[in-house]
PDB file of C-alpha atoms and ligand atoms in Angstrom:
ATOM      1  CA  MET D   1       0.042   0.129  -0.021  1.00  0.00           C
ATOM      2  CA  ASN D   2       1.156   3.405  -0.880  1.00  0.00           C
ATOM      3  CA  ASP D   3      -0.116   6.340   1.415  1.00  0.00           C
ATOM      4  CA  ASN D   4       0.262   8.843  -1.535  1.00  0.00           C
ATOM      5  CA  CYS D   5      -2.027   6.816  -3.803  1.00  0.00           C
ATOM      6  CA  ILE D   6      -5.523   7.664  -4.404  1.00  0.00           C
ATOM      7  CA  PHE D   7      -6.655   3.982  -5.044  1.00  0.00           C
ATOM      8  CA  CYS D   8      -4.637   2.641  -2.016  1.00  0.00           C
ATOM      9  CA  ARG D   9      -6.605   5.179   0.052  1.00  0.00           C
ATOM     10  CA  ILE D  10      -9.972   4.222  -1.359  1.00  0.00           C
ATOM     11  CA  ILE D  11      -9.112   0.529  -0.689  1.00  0.00           C
ATOM     12  CA  LYS D  12      -8.249   1.428   3.013  1.00  0.00           C
ATOM     13  CA  GLY D  13     -11.470   3.295   3.415  1.00  0.00           C
ATOM     14  CA  GLU D  14      -9.833   6.724   3.633  1.00  0.00           C
ATOM     15  CA  ILE D  15     -11.561   7.983   0.785  1.00  0.00           C
ATOM     16  CA  PRO D  16     -15.373   7.097   0.033  1.00  0.00           C
ATOM     17  CA  SER D  17     -16.230   5.186  -3.294  1.00  0.00           C
ATOM     18  CA  ALA D  18     -19.322   3.546  -4.560  1.00  0.00           C
ATOM     19  CA  LYS D  19     -18.132  -0.003  -4.239  1.00  0.00           C
ATOM     20  CA  VAL D  20     -19.331  -2.715  -6.523  1.00  0.00           C
ATOM     21  CA  TYR D  21     -17.332  -5.625  -5.700  1.00  0.00           C
ATOM     22  CA  GLU D  22     -14.641  -6.764  -3.143  1.00  0.00           C
ATOM     23  CA  ASP D  23     -12.761 -10.011  -2.425  1.00  0.00           C
ATOM     24  CA  GLU D  24      -9.227 -10.808  -0.978  1.00  0.00           C
ATOM     25  CA  TYR D  25      -7.402  -9.314  -3.937  1.00  0.00           C
ATOM     26  CA  VAL D  26      -9.761  -7.093  -5.596  1.00  0.00           C
ATOM     27  CA  ARG D  27     -11.868  -3.945  -5.180  1.00  0.00           C
ATOM     28  CA  ALA D  28     -14.113  -2.514  -7.686  1.00  0.00           C
ATOM     29  CA  PHE D  29     -15.956   0.843  -7.579  1.00  0.00           C
ATOM     30  CA  ARG D  30     -17.694   3.184  -9.898  1.00  0.00           C
ATOM     31  CA  ASP D  31     -15.489   5.778 -11.795  1.00  0.00           C
ATOM     32  CA  ILE D  32     -15.927   9.264 -10.468  1.00  0.00           C
ATOM     33  CA  ASN D  33     -16.179  10.616 -14.128  1.00  0.00           C
ATOM     34  CA  PRO D  34     -18.323   7.780 -16.006  1.00  0.00           C
ATOM     35  CA  GLN D  35     -17.824   7.321 -19.675  1.00  0.00           C
ATOM     36  CA  ALA D  36     -20.762   5.063 -20.119  1.00  0.00           C
ATOM     37  CA  PRO D  37     -23.959   3.983 -18.160  1.00  0.00           C
ATOM     38  CA  VAL D  38     -21.647   1.143 -16.361  1.00  0.00           C
ATOM     39  CA  HIS D  39     -17.881   2.506 -15.654  1.00  0.00           C
ATOM     40  CA  VAL D  40     -16.360   0.414 -12.944  1.00  0.00           C
ATOM     41  CA  LEU D  41     -12.679   0.378 -12.099  1.00  0.00           C
ATOM     42  CA  VAL D  42     -11.385  -2.705 -11.070  1.00  0.00           C
ATOM     43  CA  VAL D  43      -8.237  -2.492  -8.910  1.00  0.00           C
ATOM     44  CA  PRO D  44      -5.761  -5.039  -7.274  1.00  0.00           C
ATOM     45  CA  LYS D  45      -5.570  -4.392  -3.600  1.00  0.00           C
ATOM     46  CA  LYS D  46      -1.711  -4.572  -3.820  1.00  0.00           C
ATOM     47  CA  HIS D  47      -0.039  -1.422  -5.045  1.00  0.00           C
ATOM     48  CA  ILE D  48       1.142  -2.127  -8.423  1.00  0.00           C
ATOM     49  CA  ALA D  49       1.926   0.997 -10.394  1.00  0.00           C
ATOM     50  CA  SER D  50       1.033   0.110 -13.935  1.00  0.00           C
ATOM     51  CA  ALA D  51       0.587  -2.789 -16.318  1.00  0.00           C
ATOM     52  CA  ALA D  52       4.437  -2.239 -16.930  1.00  0.00           C
ATOM     53  CA  GLU D  53       5.068  -3.486 -13.249  1.00  0.00           C
ATOM     54  CA  VAL D  54       3.411  -6.878 -13.609  1.00  0.00           C
ATOM     55  CA  ASP D  55       5.561  -9.990 -13.066  1.00  0.00           C
ATOM     56  CA  GLU D  56       5.440 -13.325 -11.850  1.00  0.00           C
ATOM     57  CA  SER D  57       5.393 -12.111  -8.299  1.00  0.00           C
ATOM     58  CA  ASN D  58       2.284 -10.188  -8.674  1.00  0.00           C
ATOM     59  CA  SER D  59       0.443 -11.576 -11.834  1.00  0.00           C
ATOM     60  CA  VAL D  60      -2.130 -13.386  -9.531  1.00  0.00           C
ATOM     61  CA  TYR D  61      -3.615 -10.001  -9.021  1.00  0.00           C
ATOM     62  CA  VAL D  62      -4.197  -9.549 -12.760  1.00  0.00           C
ATOM     63  CA  ALA D  63      -5.816 -12.921 -13.001  1.00  0.00           C
ATOM     64  CA  LYS D  64      -8.047 -12.011  -9.913  1.00  0.00           C
ATOM     65  CA  CYS D  65      -9.069  -8.797 -11.590  1.00  0.00           C
ATOM     66  CA  PHE D  66     -10.316 -10.568 -14.637  1.00  0.00           C
ATOM     67  CA  GLU D  67     -12.169 -13.126 -12.717  1.00  0.00           C
ATOM     68  CA  ALA D  68     -13.923 -10.142 -10.884  1.00  0.00           C
ATOM     69  CA  ILE D  69     -14.625  -8.403 -14.342  1.00  0.00           C
ATOM     70  CA  ALA D  70     -16.667 -11.542 -15.538  1.00  0.00           C
ATOM     71  CA  LYS D  71     -18.547 -11.591 -12.325  1.00  0.00           C
ATOM     72  CA  ILE D  72     -19.218  -7.784 -11.952  1.00  0.00           C
ATOM     73  CA  ALA D  73     -20.308  -7.925 -15.821  1.00  0.00           C
ATOM     74  CA  ARG D  74     -22.784 -10.466 -15.016  1.00  0.00           C
ATOM     75  CA  GLY D  75     -23.917  -8.313 -12.107  1.00  0.00           C
ATOM     76  CA  GLU D  76     -24.224  -5.355 -13.945  1.00  0.00           C
ATOM     77  CA  GLY D  77     -26.202  -6.969 -16.803  1.00  0.00           C
ATOM     78  CA  LEU D  78     -23.655  -6.793 -19.422  1.00  0.00           C
ATOM     79  CA  GLU D  79     -24.625  -9.986 -21.162  1.00  0.00           C
ATOM     80  CA  ASN D  80     -24.648  -8.346 -24.429  1.00  0.00           C
ATOM     81  CA  GLY D  81     -20.807  -7.243 -24.115  1.00  0.00           C
ATOM     82  CA  PHE D  82     -18.434  -4.807 -22.692  1.00  0.00           C
ATOM     83  CA  ARG D  83     -15.256  -3.180 -22.850  1.00  0.00           C
ATOM     84  CA  VAL D  84     -12.037  -3.572 -20.661  1.00  0.00           C
ATOM     85  CA  VAL D  85      -9.472  -0.801 -20.929  1.00  0.00           C
ATOM     86  CA  ASN D  86      -6.090  -0.324 -19.272  1.00  0.00           C
ATOM     87  CA  ASN D  87      -4.171   2.939 -19.741  1.00  0.00           C
ATOM     88  CA  CYS D  88      -0.556   2.442 -19.126  1.00  0.00           C
ATOM     89  CA  GLY D  89       2.077   5.234 -18.432  1.00  0.00           C
ATOM     90  CA  GLU D  90       2.112   8.666 -19.804  1.00  0.00           C
ATOM     91  CA  ASP D  91       1.849   7.672 -23.494  1.00  0.00           C
ATOM     92  CA  GLY D  92      -1.045   5.529 -22.522  1.00  0.00           C
ATOM     93  CA  GLY D  93      -2.871   8.329 -20.789  1.00  0.00           C
ATOM     94  CA  GLN D  94      -2.723   6.773 -17.331  1.00  0.00           C
ATOM     95  CA  THR D  95      -3.587   9.292 -14.815  1.00  0.00           C
ATOM     96  CA  VAL D  96      -3.833   7.244 -11.520  1.00  0.00           C
ATOM     97  CA  MET D  97      -0.590   5.310 -11.006  1.00  0.00           C
ATOM     98  CA  HIS D  98      -2.010   2.260  -9.472  1.00  0.00           C
ATOM     99  CA  LEU D  99      -2.981  -0.519 -11.953  1.00  0.00           C
ATOM    100  CA  HIS D 100      -6.765  -0.503 -12.773  1.00  0.00           C
ATOM    101  CA  TYR D 101      -9.120  -1.703 -15.542  1.00  0.00           C
ATOM    102  CA  HIS D 102     -11.756   0.336 -16.766  1.00  0.00           C
ATOM    103  CA  LEU D 103     -15.182  -1.922 -17.111  1.00  0.00           C
ATOM    104  CA  ILE D 104     -17.195   0.136 -19.500  1.00  0.00           C
ATOM    105  CA  GLY D 105     -20.627  -0.858 -21.006  1.00  0.00           C
ATOM    106  CA  GLY D 106     -24.532  -0.566 -20.882  1.00  0.00           C
ATOM    107  CA  VAL D 107     -24.470   1.022 -24.451  1.00  0.00           C
ATOM    108  CA  LYS D 108     -23.472   0.085 -27.827  1.00  0.00           C
ATOM    109  CA  LEU D 109     -19.769   1.233 -27.677  1.00  0.00           C
ATOM    110  CA  SER D 110     -18.066   3.285 -30.594  1.00  0.00           C
ATOM    111  CA  GLU D 111     -14.698   4.626 -31.017  1.00  0.00           C
ATOM    112  CA  LYS D 112     -12.706   1.649 -31.051  1.00  0.00           C
ATOM    113  CA  VAL D 113      -8.957   2.242 -30.932  1.00  0.00           C
ATOM    114  CA  VAL D 114      -8.172  -1.384 -32.049  1.00  0.00           C
TER     115      VAL D 114
HETATM  116  P1  DGP K   1      -6.718   6.284 -15.840  1.00  0.00           P
HETATM  117  O1  DGP K   1      -6.906   7.633 -16.696  1.00  0.00           O
HETATM  118  O2  DGP K   1      -6.891   5.237 -16.877  1.00  0.00           O
HETATM  119  O3  DGP K   1      -5.572   6.360 -15.011  1.00  0.00           O
HETATM  120  O4  DGP K   1      -8.048   6.416 -15.082  1.00  0.00           O
HETATM  121  C1  DGP K   1      -8.422   6.983 -13.816  1.00  0.00           C
HETATM  122  C2  DGP K   1      -9.712   6.990 -13.461  1.00  0.00           C
HETATM  123  O5  DGP K   1      -9.930   7.125 -11.947  1.00  0.00           O
HETATM  124  C3  DGP K   1     -10.463   8.039 -14.213  1.00  0.00           C
HETATM  125  O6  DGP K   1     -11.287   7.568 -14.962  1.00  0.00           O
HETATM  126  C4  DGP K   1     -10.999   9.081 -12.980  1.00  0.00           C
HETATM  127  C5  DGP K   1     -11.006   7.884 -11.909  1.00  0.00           C
HETATM  128  N1  DGP K   1     -10.835   8.502 -10.611  1.00  0.00           N
HETATM  129  C6  DGP K   1      -9.797   9.394 -10.117  1.00  0.00           C
HETATM  130  N2  DGP K   1      -9.883   9.644  -8.946  1.00  0.00           N
HETATM  131  C7  DGP K   1     -11.172   9.031  -8.449  1.00  0.00           C
HETATM  132  C8  DGP K   1     -11.584   9.000  -7.131  1.00  0.00           C
HETATM  133  O7  DGP K   1     -11.223   9.566  -6.235  1.00  0.00           O
HETATM  134  N3  DGP K   1     -12.675   8.236  -7.040  1.00  0.00           N
HETATM  135  C9  DGP K   1     -13.102   7.416  -8.071  1.00  0.00           C
HETATM  136  N4  DGP K   1     -14.270   6.581  -7.985  1.00  0.00           N
HETATM  137  N5  DGP K   1     -12.581   7.449  -9.354  1.00  0.00           N
HETATM  138  C10 DGP K   1     -11.585   8.273  -9.603  1.00  0.00           C
END
């Protein structure tokens, strides 16, 4: 945990959030600036700065994030599909330096990057 990290502080309960899901490895909460009817941030409970910091010592957290994404998507009624986005580093547009996945859906999504 990193005392200066917004998402670590949300996980510790120091900053309020609209919690959607939690288990031993993962916390998920609604994005403060939603880009779609469903916009959930899926966050590992370990402070991993970005996707560039994932290795064999912490990749279980990535697997657990994706297990959570499937569960949350079912719970949010996203049977018709959704998008998972990870911004990494400055060029990738990451603004919070704690690994997270944006789970976006509830509408037909356009503007595909890839
Ligand atoms: P990114 O740009 O990929 O690093 O995404 C960071 C996201 O985090 C952005 O969509 C806004 C969201 N965010 C930033 N601060 C807070 C906060 O305090 N609470 C919540 N719920 N979301 C936040």
